[in-house]
Structures are given as structure tokens and as C-alpha cells.
XYZ file of C-alpha atoms in Angstrom:
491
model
C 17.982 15.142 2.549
C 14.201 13.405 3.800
C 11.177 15.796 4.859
C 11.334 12.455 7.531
C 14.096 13.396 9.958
C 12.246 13.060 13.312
C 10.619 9.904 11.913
C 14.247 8.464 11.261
C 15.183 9.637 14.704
C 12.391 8.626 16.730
C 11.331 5.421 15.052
C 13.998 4.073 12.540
C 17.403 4.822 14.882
C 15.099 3.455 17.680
C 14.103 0.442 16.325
C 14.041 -1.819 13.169
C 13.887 -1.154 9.898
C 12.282 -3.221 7.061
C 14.562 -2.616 3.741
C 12.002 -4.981 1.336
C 8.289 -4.368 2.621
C 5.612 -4.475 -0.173
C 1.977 -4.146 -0.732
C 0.021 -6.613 -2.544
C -1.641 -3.930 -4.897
C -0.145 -0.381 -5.789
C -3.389 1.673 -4.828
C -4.803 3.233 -2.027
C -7.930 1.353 -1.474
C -7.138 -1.946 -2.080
C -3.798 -1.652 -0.417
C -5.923 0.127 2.643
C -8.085 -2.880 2.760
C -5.316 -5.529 3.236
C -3.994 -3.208 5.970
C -7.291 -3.739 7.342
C -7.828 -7.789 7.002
C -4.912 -9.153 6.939
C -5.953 -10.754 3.416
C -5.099 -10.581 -0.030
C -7.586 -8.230 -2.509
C -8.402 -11.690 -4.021
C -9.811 -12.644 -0.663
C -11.587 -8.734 0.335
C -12.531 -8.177 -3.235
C -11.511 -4.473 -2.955
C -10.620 -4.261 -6.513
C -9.785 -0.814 -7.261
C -10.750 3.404 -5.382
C -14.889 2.631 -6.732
C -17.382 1.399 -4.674
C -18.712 -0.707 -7.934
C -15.028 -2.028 -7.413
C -15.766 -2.736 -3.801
C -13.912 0.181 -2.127
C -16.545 0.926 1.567
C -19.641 -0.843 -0.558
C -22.117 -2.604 1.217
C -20.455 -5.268 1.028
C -17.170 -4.895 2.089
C -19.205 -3.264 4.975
C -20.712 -6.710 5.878
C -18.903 -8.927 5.217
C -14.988 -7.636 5.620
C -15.503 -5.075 8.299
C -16.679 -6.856 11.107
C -13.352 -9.131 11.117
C -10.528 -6.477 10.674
C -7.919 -6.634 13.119
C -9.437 -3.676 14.675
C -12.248 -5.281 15.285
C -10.833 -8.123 16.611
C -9.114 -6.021 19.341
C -11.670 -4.310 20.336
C -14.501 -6.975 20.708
C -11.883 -10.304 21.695
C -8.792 -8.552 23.390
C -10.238 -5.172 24.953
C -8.759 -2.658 23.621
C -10.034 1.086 23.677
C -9.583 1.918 19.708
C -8.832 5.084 17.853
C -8.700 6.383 14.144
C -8.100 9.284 12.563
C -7.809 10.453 8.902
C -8.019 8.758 5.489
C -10.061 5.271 5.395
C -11.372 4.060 2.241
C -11.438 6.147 -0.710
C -15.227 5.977 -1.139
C -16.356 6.111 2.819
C -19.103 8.421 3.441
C -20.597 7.835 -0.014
C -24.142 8.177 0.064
C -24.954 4.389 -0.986
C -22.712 3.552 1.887
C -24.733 4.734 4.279
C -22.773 8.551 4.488
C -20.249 9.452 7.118
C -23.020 7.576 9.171
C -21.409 4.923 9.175
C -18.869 3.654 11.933
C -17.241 0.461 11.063
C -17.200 -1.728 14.041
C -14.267 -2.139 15.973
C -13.878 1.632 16.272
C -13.849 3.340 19.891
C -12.930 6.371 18.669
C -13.857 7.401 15.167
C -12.555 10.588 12.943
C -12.726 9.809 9.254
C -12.216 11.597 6.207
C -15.037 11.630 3.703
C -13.657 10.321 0.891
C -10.291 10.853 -0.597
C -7.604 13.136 0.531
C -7.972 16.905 0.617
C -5.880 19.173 3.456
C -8.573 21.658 3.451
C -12.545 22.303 2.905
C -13.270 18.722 4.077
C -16.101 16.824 5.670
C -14.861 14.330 9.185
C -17.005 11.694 10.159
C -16.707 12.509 14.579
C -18.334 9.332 15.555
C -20.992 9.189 13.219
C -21.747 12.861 12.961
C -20.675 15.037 10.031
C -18.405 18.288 10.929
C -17.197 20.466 8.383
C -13.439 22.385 8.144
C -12.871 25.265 6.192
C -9.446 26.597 4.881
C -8.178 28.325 7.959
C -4.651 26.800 8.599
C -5.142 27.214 12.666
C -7.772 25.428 12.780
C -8.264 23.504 9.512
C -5.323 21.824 8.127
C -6.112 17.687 8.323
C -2.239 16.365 9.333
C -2.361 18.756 12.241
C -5.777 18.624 12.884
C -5.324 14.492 13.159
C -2.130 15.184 15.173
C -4.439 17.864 18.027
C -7.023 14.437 17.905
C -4.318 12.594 18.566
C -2.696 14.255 21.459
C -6.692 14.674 22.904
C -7.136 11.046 23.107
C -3.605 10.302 24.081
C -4.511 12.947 27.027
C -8.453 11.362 28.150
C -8.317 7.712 27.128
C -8.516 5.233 30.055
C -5.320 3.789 31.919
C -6.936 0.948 32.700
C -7.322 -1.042 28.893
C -4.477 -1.175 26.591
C -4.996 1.018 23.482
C -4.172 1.040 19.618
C -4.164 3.791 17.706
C -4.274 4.079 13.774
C -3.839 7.458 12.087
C -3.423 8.099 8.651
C -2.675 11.323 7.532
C -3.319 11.456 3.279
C -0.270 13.464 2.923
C 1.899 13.042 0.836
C -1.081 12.567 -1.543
C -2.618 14.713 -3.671
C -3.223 17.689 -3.978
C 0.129 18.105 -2.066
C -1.028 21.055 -0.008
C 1.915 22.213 2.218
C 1.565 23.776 5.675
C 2.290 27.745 5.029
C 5.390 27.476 6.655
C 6.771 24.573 4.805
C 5.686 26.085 1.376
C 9.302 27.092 0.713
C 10.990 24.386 1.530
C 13.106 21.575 -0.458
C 13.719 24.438 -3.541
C 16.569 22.238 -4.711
C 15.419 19.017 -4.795
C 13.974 16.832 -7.715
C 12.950 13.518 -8.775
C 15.385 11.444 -8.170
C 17.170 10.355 -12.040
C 17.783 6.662 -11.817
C 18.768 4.852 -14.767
C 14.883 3.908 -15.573
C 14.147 7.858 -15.272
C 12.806 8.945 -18.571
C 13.801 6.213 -20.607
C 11.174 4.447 -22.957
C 9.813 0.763 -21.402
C 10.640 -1.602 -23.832
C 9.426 -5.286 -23.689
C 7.005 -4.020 -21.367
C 3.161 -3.948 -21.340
C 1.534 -1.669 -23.944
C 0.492 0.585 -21.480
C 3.886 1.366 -20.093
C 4.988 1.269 -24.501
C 2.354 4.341 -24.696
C 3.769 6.607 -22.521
C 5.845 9.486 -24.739
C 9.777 9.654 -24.563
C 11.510 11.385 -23.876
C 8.831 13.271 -21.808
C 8.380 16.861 -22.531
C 9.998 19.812 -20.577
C 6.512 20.821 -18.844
C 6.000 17.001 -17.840
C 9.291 16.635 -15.933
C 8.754 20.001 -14.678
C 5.348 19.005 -12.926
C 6.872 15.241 -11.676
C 9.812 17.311 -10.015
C 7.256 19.825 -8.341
C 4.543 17.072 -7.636
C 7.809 15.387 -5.778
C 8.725 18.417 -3.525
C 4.804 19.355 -3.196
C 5.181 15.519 -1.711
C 8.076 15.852 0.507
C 7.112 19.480 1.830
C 3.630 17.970 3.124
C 5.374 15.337 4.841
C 7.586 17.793 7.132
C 3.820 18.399 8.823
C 3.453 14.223 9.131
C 7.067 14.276 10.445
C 5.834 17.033 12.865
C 2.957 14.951 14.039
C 5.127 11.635 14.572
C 7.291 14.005 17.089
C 3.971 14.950 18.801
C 3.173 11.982 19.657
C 6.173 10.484 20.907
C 6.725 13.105 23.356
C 3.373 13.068 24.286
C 3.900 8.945 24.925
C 6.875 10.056 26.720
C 5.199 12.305 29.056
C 2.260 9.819 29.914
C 5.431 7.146 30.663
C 4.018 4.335 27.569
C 6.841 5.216 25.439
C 8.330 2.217 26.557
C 5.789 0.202 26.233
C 4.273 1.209 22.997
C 4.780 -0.239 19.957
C 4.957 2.054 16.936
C 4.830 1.505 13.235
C 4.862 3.778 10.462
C 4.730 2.631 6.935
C 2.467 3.695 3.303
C -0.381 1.743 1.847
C 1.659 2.465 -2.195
C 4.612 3.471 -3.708
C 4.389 6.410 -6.065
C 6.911 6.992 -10.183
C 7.847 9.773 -11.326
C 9.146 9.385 -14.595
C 10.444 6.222 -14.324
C 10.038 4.447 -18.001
C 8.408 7.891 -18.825
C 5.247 7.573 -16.872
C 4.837 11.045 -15.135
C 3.408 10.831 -11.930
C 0.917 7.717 -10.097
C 0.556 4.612 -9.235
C -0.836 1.253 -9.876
C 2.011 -0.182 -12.013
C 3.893 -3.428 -11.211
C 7.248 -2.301 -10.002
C 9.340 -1.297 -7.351
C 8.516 2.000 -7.337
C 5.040 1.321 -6.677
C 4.744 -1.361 -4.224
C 7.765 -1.002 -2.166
C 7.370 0.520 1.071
C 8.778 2.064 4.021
C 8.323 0.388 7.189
C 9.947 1.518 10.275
C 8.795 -0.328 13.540
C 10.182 0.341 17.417
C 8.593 -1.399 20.435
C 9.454 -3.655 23.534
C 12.098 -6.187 22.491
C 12.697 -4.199 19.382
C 16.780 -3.434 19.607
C 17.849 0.068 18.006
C 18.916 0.833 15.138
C 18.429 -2.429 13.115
C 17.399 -3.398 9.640
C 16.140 -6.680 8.470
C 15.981 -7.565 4.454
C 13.196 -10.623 4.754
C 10.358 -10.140 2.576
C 7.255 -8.397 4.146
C 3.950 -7.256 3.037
C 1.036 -5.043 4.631
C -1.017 -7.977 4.564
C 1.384 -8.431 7.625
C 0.550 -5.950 9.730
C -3.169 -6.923 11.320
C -1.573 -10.679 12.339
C 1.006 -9.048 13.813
C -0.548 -6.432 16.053
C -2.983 -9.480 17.276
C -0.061 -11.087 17.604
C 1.548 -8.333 20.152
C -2.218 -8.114 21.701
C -2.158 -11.922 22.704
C -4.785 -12.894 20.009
C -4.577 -16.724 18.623
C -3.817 -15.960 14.972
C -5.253 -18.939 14.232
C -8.824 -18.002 14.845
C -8.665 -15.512 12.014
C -8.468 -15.970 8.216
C -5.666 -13.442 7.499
C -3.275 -14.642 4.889
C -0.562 -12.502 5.850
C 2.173 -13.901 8.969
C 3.235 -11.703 12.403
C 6.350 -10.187 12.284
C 6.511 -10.291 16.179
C 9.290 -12.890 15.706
C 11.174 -11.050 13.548
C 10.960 -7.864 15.385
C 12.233 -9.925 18.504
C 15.156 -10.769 16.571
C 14.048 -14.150 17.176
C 17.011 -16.891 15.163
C 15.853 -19.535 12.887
C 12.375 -18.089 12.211
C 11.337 -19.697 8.755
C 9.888 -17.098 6.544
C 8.553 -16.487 3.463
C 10.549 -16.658 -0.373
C 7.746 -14.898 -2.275
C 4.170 -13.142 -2.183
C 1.678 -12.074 -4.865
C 1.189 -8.935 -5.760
C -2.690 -8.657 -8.239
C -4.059 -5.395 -9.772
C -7.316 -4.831 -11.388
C -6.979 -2.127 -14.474
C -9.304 0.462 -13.961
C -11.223 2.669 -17.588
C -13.436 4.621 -19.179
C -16.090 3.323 -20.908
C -16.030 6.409 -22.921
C -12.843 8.082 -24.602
C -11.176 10.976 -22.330
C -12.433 14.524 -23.457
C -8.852 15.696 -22.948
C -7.510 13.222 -24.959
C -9.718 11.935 -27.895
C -7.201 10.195 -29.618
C -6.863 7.192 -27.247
C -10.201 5.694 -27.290
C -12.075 4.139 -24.623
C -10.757 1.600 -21.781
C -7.998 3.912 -20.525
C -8.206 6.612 -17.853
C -5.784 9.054 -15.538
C -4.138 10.021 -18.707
C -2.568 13.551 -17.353
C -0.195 15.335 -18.230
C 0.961 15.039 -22.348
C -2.325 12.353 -22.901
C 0.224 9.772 -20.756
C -2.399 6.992 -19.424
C -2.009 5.294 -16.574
C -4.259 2.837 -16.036
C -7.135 0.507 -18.537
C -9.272 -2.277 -18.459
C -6.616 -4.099 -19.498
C -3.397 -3.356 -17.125
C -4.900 -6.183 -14.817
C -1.686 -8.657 -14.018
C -0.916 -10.822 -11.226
C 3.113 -11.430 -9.722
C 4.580 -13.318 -7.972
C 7.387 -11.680 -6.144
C 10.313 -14.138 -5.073
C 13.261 -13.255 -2.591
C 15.777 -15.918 -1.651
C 19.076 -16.822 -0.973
C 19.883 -17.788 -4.254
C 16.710 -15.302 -6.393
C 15.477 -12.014 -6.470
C 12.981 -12.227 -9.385
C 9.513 -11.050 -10.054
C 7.007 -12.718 -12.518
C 4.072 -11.468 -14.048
C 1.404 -12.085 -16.325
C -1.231 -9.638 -17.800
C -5.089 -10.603 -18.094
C -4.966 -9.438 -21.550
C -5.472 -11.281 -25.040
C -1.555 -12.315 -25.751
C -1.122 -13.094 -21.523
C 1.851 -10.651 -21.462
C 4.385 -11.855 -19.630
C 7.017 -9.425 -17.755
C 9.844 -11.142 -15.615
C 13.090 -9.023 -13.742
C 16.014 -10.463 -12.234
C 16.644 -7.695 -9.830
C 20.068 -8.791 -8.898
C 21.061 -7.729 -12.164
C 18.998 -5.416 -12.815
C 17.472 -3.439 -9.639
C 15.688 -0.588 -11.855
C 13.628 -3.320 -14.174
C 14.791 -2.006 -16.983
C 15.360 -5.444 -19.490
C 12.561 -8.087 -19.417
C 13.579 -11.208 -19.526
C 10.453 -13.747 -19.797
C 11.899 -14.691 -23.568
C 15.555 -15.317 -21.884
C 14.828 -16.952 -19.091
C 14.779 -20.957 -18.702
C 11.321 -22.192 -19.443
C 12.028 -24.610 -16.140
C 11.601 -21.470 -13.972
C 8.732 -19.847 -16.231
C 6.905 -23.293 -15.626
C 7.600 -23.100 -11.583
C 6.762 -19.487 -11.708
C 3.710 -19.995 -13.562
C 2.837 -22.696 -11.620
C 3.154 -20.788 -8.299
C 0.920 -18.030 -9.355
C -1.848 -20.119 -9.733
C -1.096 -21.456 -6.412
C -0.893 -17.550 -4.615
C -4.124 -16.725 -6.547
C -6.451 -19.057 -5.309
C -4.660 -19.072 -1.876
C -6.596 -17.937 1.318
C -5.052 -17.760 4.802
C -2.660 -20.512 5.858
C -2.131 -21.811 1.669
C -1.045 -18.325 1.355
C 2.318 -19.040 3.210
C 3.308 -22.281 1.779
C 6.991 -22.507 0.605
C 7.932 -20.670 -2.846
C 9.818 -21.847 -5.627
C 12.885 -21.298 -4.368
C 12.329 -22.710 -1.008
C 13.576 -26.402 -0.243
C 10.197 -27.163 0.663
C 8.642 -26.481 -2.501
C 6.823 -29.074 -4.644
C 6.377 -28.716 -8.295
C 4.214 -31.344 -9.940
C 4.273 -30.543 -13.707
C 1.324 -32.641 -14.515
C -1.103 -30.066 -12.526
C 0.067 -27.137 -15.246
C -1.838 -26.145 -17.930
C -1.529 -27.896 -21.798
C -0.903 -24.060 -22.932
C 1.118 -21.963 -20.980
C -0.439 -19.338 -18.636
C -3.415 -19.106 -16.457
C -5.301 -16.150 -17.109
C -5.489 -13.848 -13.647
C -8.399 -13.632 -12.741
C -10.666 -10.944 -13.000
C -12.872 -9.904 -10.286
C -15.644 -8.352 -12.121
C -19.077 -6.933 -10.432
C -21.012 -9.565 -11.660
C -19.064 -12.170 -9.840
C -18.761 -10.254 -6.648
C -22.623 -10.250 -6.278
C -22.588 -13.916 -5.681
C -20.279 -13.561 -2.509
């Protein structure tokens, strides 16, 4: 079963897909932002869904914005430009200068004001504010971005080329279904892998705190948040359809390029943790990625090791656009989509998270004292100050291993073979041989001070790679490092 059978049709069968695509950081508006640059969140200093963490500030407004790949397309390749739905968490905030605002490189601009809601939101139309009620005719956002959609697909201009980004917040929260989808997926559940409801040993403290086994009314909202998810995503399955035919009609089908993927992951109760995001594993920053186009043969999938960072270098690389001009840290997949032999790619990436908390402790749950926050249901937390790590995620030939350290006071250290063990369930930094720690280590100070072309250097287990053991630190492990306000004022 997948609420995604059209999208498997009319994309996946049709084209390639990715089986190990990633984001760099398991949360919407960070992830969003490396969508948009190209760039790691240590190089757009989106830090977290705040704008005091950066998310549609001022400054990401001046000094990101201007040189997303939008942008780029619109001003240097002339393109006619179009978005619809969810942008950054925070746009139309008032000290953002409101729905307003129209980031450059936008022909066409329909935004949501701030996060996701299905009904009773605000759209930005261009700069002007209209308001939708909670009639489903006329008000429910997926089909009301598909009807956009179709409109501009209809009126645009045959004589520029056009690119079109829509981003429906389902399957998000509050996991409003369409009426007639309401009864669908009865049977299903969370899926029960062998990290389902088990407690996270040898992990980070904040994964230690959640409670096992979970109670009956926690598992019981996971498995209905999970089929709240899927039946929302029949509408966003719905929409995909749309559109194709509609690209079908107008004869650009064929030469259209289309890509559907998800800016995070998502758990439910894996190691206990009922529902979110934000975490360091597979669950959370592995994504779909399905991708058919010119030169794209059907029905293929490709295992090399992708991130969203990907994405803007590769549509600029479709548009014609020297990739060298930019500062994006992430490489086209053009060749790879091509099918193109004895394209040298990538070993490893990073992936870096900034904790969010409280100051204060969470009326709901006293006990826990400040620096955590999200702790819902059963006073499970799932973020803090302190949940700030940096990885470096390595597939090879020979490895598939992820290594992490925490930005706490004992530099935690969490590493998985995943060829052993695919659901992360046994760390193994004590076990492992302190060679590869050191190289690991090593690397991750490399990733985190990267920016555009040091970004794809070879990894540790690339013959390539150089290791010079003098350059590590006396004691072992760098500290990740924090992006805190202060230090973003000085950018």
C-alpha cells in the first residue's frame, strides 16, 4: 500500500529513482533553505523554524535570497518562475516585512504565511495578503496550489522556458485530510521495525529520556498521526496527476523535467520517540526522490549518495547555467540522471543540527526543567539546547557508516555501521578502531568549515583521500560548532 500511486506511476516507473537521498538537517526550515541555495545550513545560517534562528529574517532576506537558484534563473537564464505553497516557516512575520515581501527571483508568487495549515490561512498573491476560510471547494491549500498550478500552466508564455516549484505542507501537521479521503488507509499503522518501541541505548540522553515501552495512548496517536499523514497525501498524489496531464495536453511533457522529493524524514516510535523530527537517523533525513525528464530512461534506480543541497546545481545545470559562478556546495545530478558511466561522485556528506529549547520549563511537563521543548505526548522531548551534533555520513564500496558527535559537555559520540545494522540500533563509537574514529573525526572538521567546491572533496573512504594526523586535535573531538545569534550578527 502508498497514498503515492500516481506519483509511482507517473514519475518513479517513468524515470529514476534515488534509493539513498538525504538532507543535511532533519527540519523544515533549514532543510527548505538548502533546497533553496544549494549550501549547507553552516553556510545560510538557517539554524532552526525561528527567525532569531535565521528562518525568513532580515538577513537571510539579504543576503541568501538574492542568490537562490531561483533567482539565478530568473535574472541570468530567463526563465518565467512560479511558486506555490509552504516557504519558510517564519515568512510573512511581521519583522520580515509581512507577506509583503516577494523574494526575488519569483515571477509568480503564492506563499503560505507561515507554517502549514490546510485551512483558515493567509497566501501571500504577489505581495498582497488574501485570506481562505474552511470551505473545502474553495479552501483546501493542496488543491488550491494544484487549481494555481493548472492556471499558470494554462497563461504562462510559450516563448521562455519555465520552472515551477510547489510545495504542498501535506503530509505535515495538522494532517487535515480532504473529506473524501477521511476514511481511508483504516488498516494501516506505523510500520514495526526492529528499532520500533525499543529503548535507545548508547545513544544521546535525549533519545535515553524518551519512556519505554511507550504507553498504549502514545502508539495509538503515532499510528493515527501516520494514516492522518498518508490520507493527506492521496490529495498531493491527486495534484501530481493534475499536472502531468495538464503538461501532456500543452505537449511539454516531454520536455519537462520533474522532481518530487521532501525537505525531512519523519519517526514514529522508533527508539520510543513518538512522533517528529530533528533526530540524527535514517528516519529523519532520508528522503524520497523520484526524478523523470529528457534523457532520463524509465524505470531506473540509482543507490549513489545524494542530498537536497543537490537540487539548485542541478536545475542550473539542466537550465545551461555555469555552476561555477555560484557558491553552492552541493553537485548536479544531471550526469547521473543521464546515466552518464564513470561519473566520480561523492563517499560522504554532513549532516549538522542546531538543538532548539525553552528557556523556561514546559507548563505541561514541570518535571523536566528548562532547555528542552516539543515534549508531547507522555512528557517525551524532542528537541534541547543541547541535541546540537554534526555527521558525517559515508557511503562506499567498501562502508556504509555514519559518525557523529554532540556539542554537549562529554562530546557524545554516536557511530552505525549500517551494513550490519540498517535500523541503528547498537552504537559502536567504543568498538570501533580508533584509526577510523581519527579519519572520521578528522573529516568532520573538514565538512564543517567547508563552503562550495571544499565541500566535495574525496571522503575517507575514497582513494583520493588524505589524512594528515598531525592537523588533529591533542584531545579527541572538535566541538560542532554552534551558530548562536550573537555570531550571526557579525555576518
Amino acid at each position: 500500500q502508498t497514498p503515492l500511486k500516481k506519483a509511482n506511476a507517473l514519475i518513479a516507473q517513468m524515470g529514476i529513482t534515488f534509493l539513498n537521498a538525504y538532507v543535511p538537517s532533519a527540519l523544515c526550515c533549514p532543510s527548505r533553505a538548502s533546497i533553496l541555495t544549494g549550501k549547507y545550513p553552516h553556510n545560510h545560517h538557517v539554524v532552526n523554524n525561528t527567525l532569531e534562528g535565521n528562518c525568513s529574517s532580515k538577513l537571510w532576506q539579504k543576503i541568501q535570497e538574492p542568490y537562490t537558484f531561483p533567482a539565478l534563473l530568473k535574472t541570468m537564464c530567463g526563465y518565467q518562475t512560479f511558486f506555490a505553497g509552504k516557504y519558510l516557516n517564519e515568512y510573512g512575520a511581521e519583522d520580515a516585512g509581512g507577506v509583503g515581501h516577494v523574494p526575488p527571483g519569483w515571477s509568480f508568487w503564492y506563499a503560505l504565511e507561515k507554517n502549514s495549515k490546510y485551512y483558515n490561512y493567509t497566501l501571500s498573491v504577489n505581495g498582497k495578503a488574501r485570506r481562505h476560510g474552511e470551505n473545502y471547494s474553495v479552501d483546501y491549500l493542496t488543491d488550491v496550489l494544484a487549481n494555481m498550478s493548472l492556471d499558470f500552466l494554462e497563461y504562462k508564455s510559450n516563448f521562455e522556458p519555465f520552472f515551477m516549484m510547489i510545495s504542498t505542507p501535506a503530509p505535515h501537521s495538522p494532517w487535515t485530510a480532504a473529506p473524501q479521503y477521511t476514511k481511508s488507509f483504516q488498516n494501516v499503522s506505523a510500520p514495526r521495525n526492529s528499532n520500533f518501541n525499543i529503548h535507545g541505548k548508547n545513544k544521546h540522553w535525549l533519545i535515553r529520556q524518551a519512556k519505554t515501552p511507550m504507553t498504549n495512548s502514545s502508539i495509538q496517536f503515532l499510528d493515527d498521526a501516520y494514516r492522518k499523514r498518508w490520507q493527506t497525501l492521496l490529495s498531493v498524489d491527486d495534484l501530481i496527476e493534475k499536472l502531468v496531464k495538464k503538461l501532456e495536453l500543452n505537449g511539454e511533457l516531454d520536455n519537462t523535467y520533474i522532481f518530487y522529493t521532501s525537505d525531512n524524514g519523519f519517526h514514529t516510535g522508533q527508539f520510543s520517540l513518538p512522533i517528529d523530527k530533528r533526530q540524527l537517523y535514517e528516519f529523519d533525513i532520508k528522503v524520497p526522490l523520484l526524478v523523470r525528464g529528457p534523457g532520463i530512461k524509465p524505470n531506473q534506480t540509482n543507490k549513489m549518495l545524494v542530498a537536497n543541497i543537490d537540487l539548485g546545481p542541478t536545475i542550473l545545470d539542466i537550465a545551461g547555467y555555469d555552476l561555477n559562478k555560484t557558491q553552492m556546495d552541493g553537485m548536479s545530478l544531471l550526469p547521473l540522471l543521464r546515466g552518464d558511466k564513470n561519473v566520480t561522485w561523492r563517499s560522504d556528506f554532513l549532516v549538522e543540527y542546531q538543538g532548539e529549547g525553552y528557556n523556561g520549563s514546559d507548563p505541561t511537563c514541570p518535571g523536566l526543567g528548562p532547555g528542552v521543548t516539543h515534549c508531547f505526548p507522555d512528557c517525551v522531548c524532542e528537541d534541547s539546547y543541547n541535541n546540537t551534533y554534526a555527521c558525517v555520513r559515508t557511503l562506499s564500496t567498501s562502508w556504509d557508516l555514519q559518525y557523529c558527535e554532540f556539542d554537549d559537555r562529554e562530546v557524545f559520540v554516536e557511530v552505525y555501521n549500517l551494513t550490519a545494522d540498517p535500523h541503528q540500533i547498537n552504537n559502536i563509537a567504543k568498538t570501533i578502531d580508533q584509526e577510523i574514529l581519527e579519519k572520521m573525526n578528522y573529516r568532520l572538521m573538514m565538512l564543517q568549515s567547508c563552503s562550495g567546491a571544499t565541500c566535495r572533496t574525496p571522503g575517507v573512504f575514497d582513494p583520493g583521500y588524505r589524512f594528515d594526523p598531525r592537523l588533529m586535535f591533542s584531545n579527541h573531538g572538535v566541538r560542532a560548532r554552534r551558530f548562536s545569534a550573537q555570531s550571526l550578527q557579525g555576518i
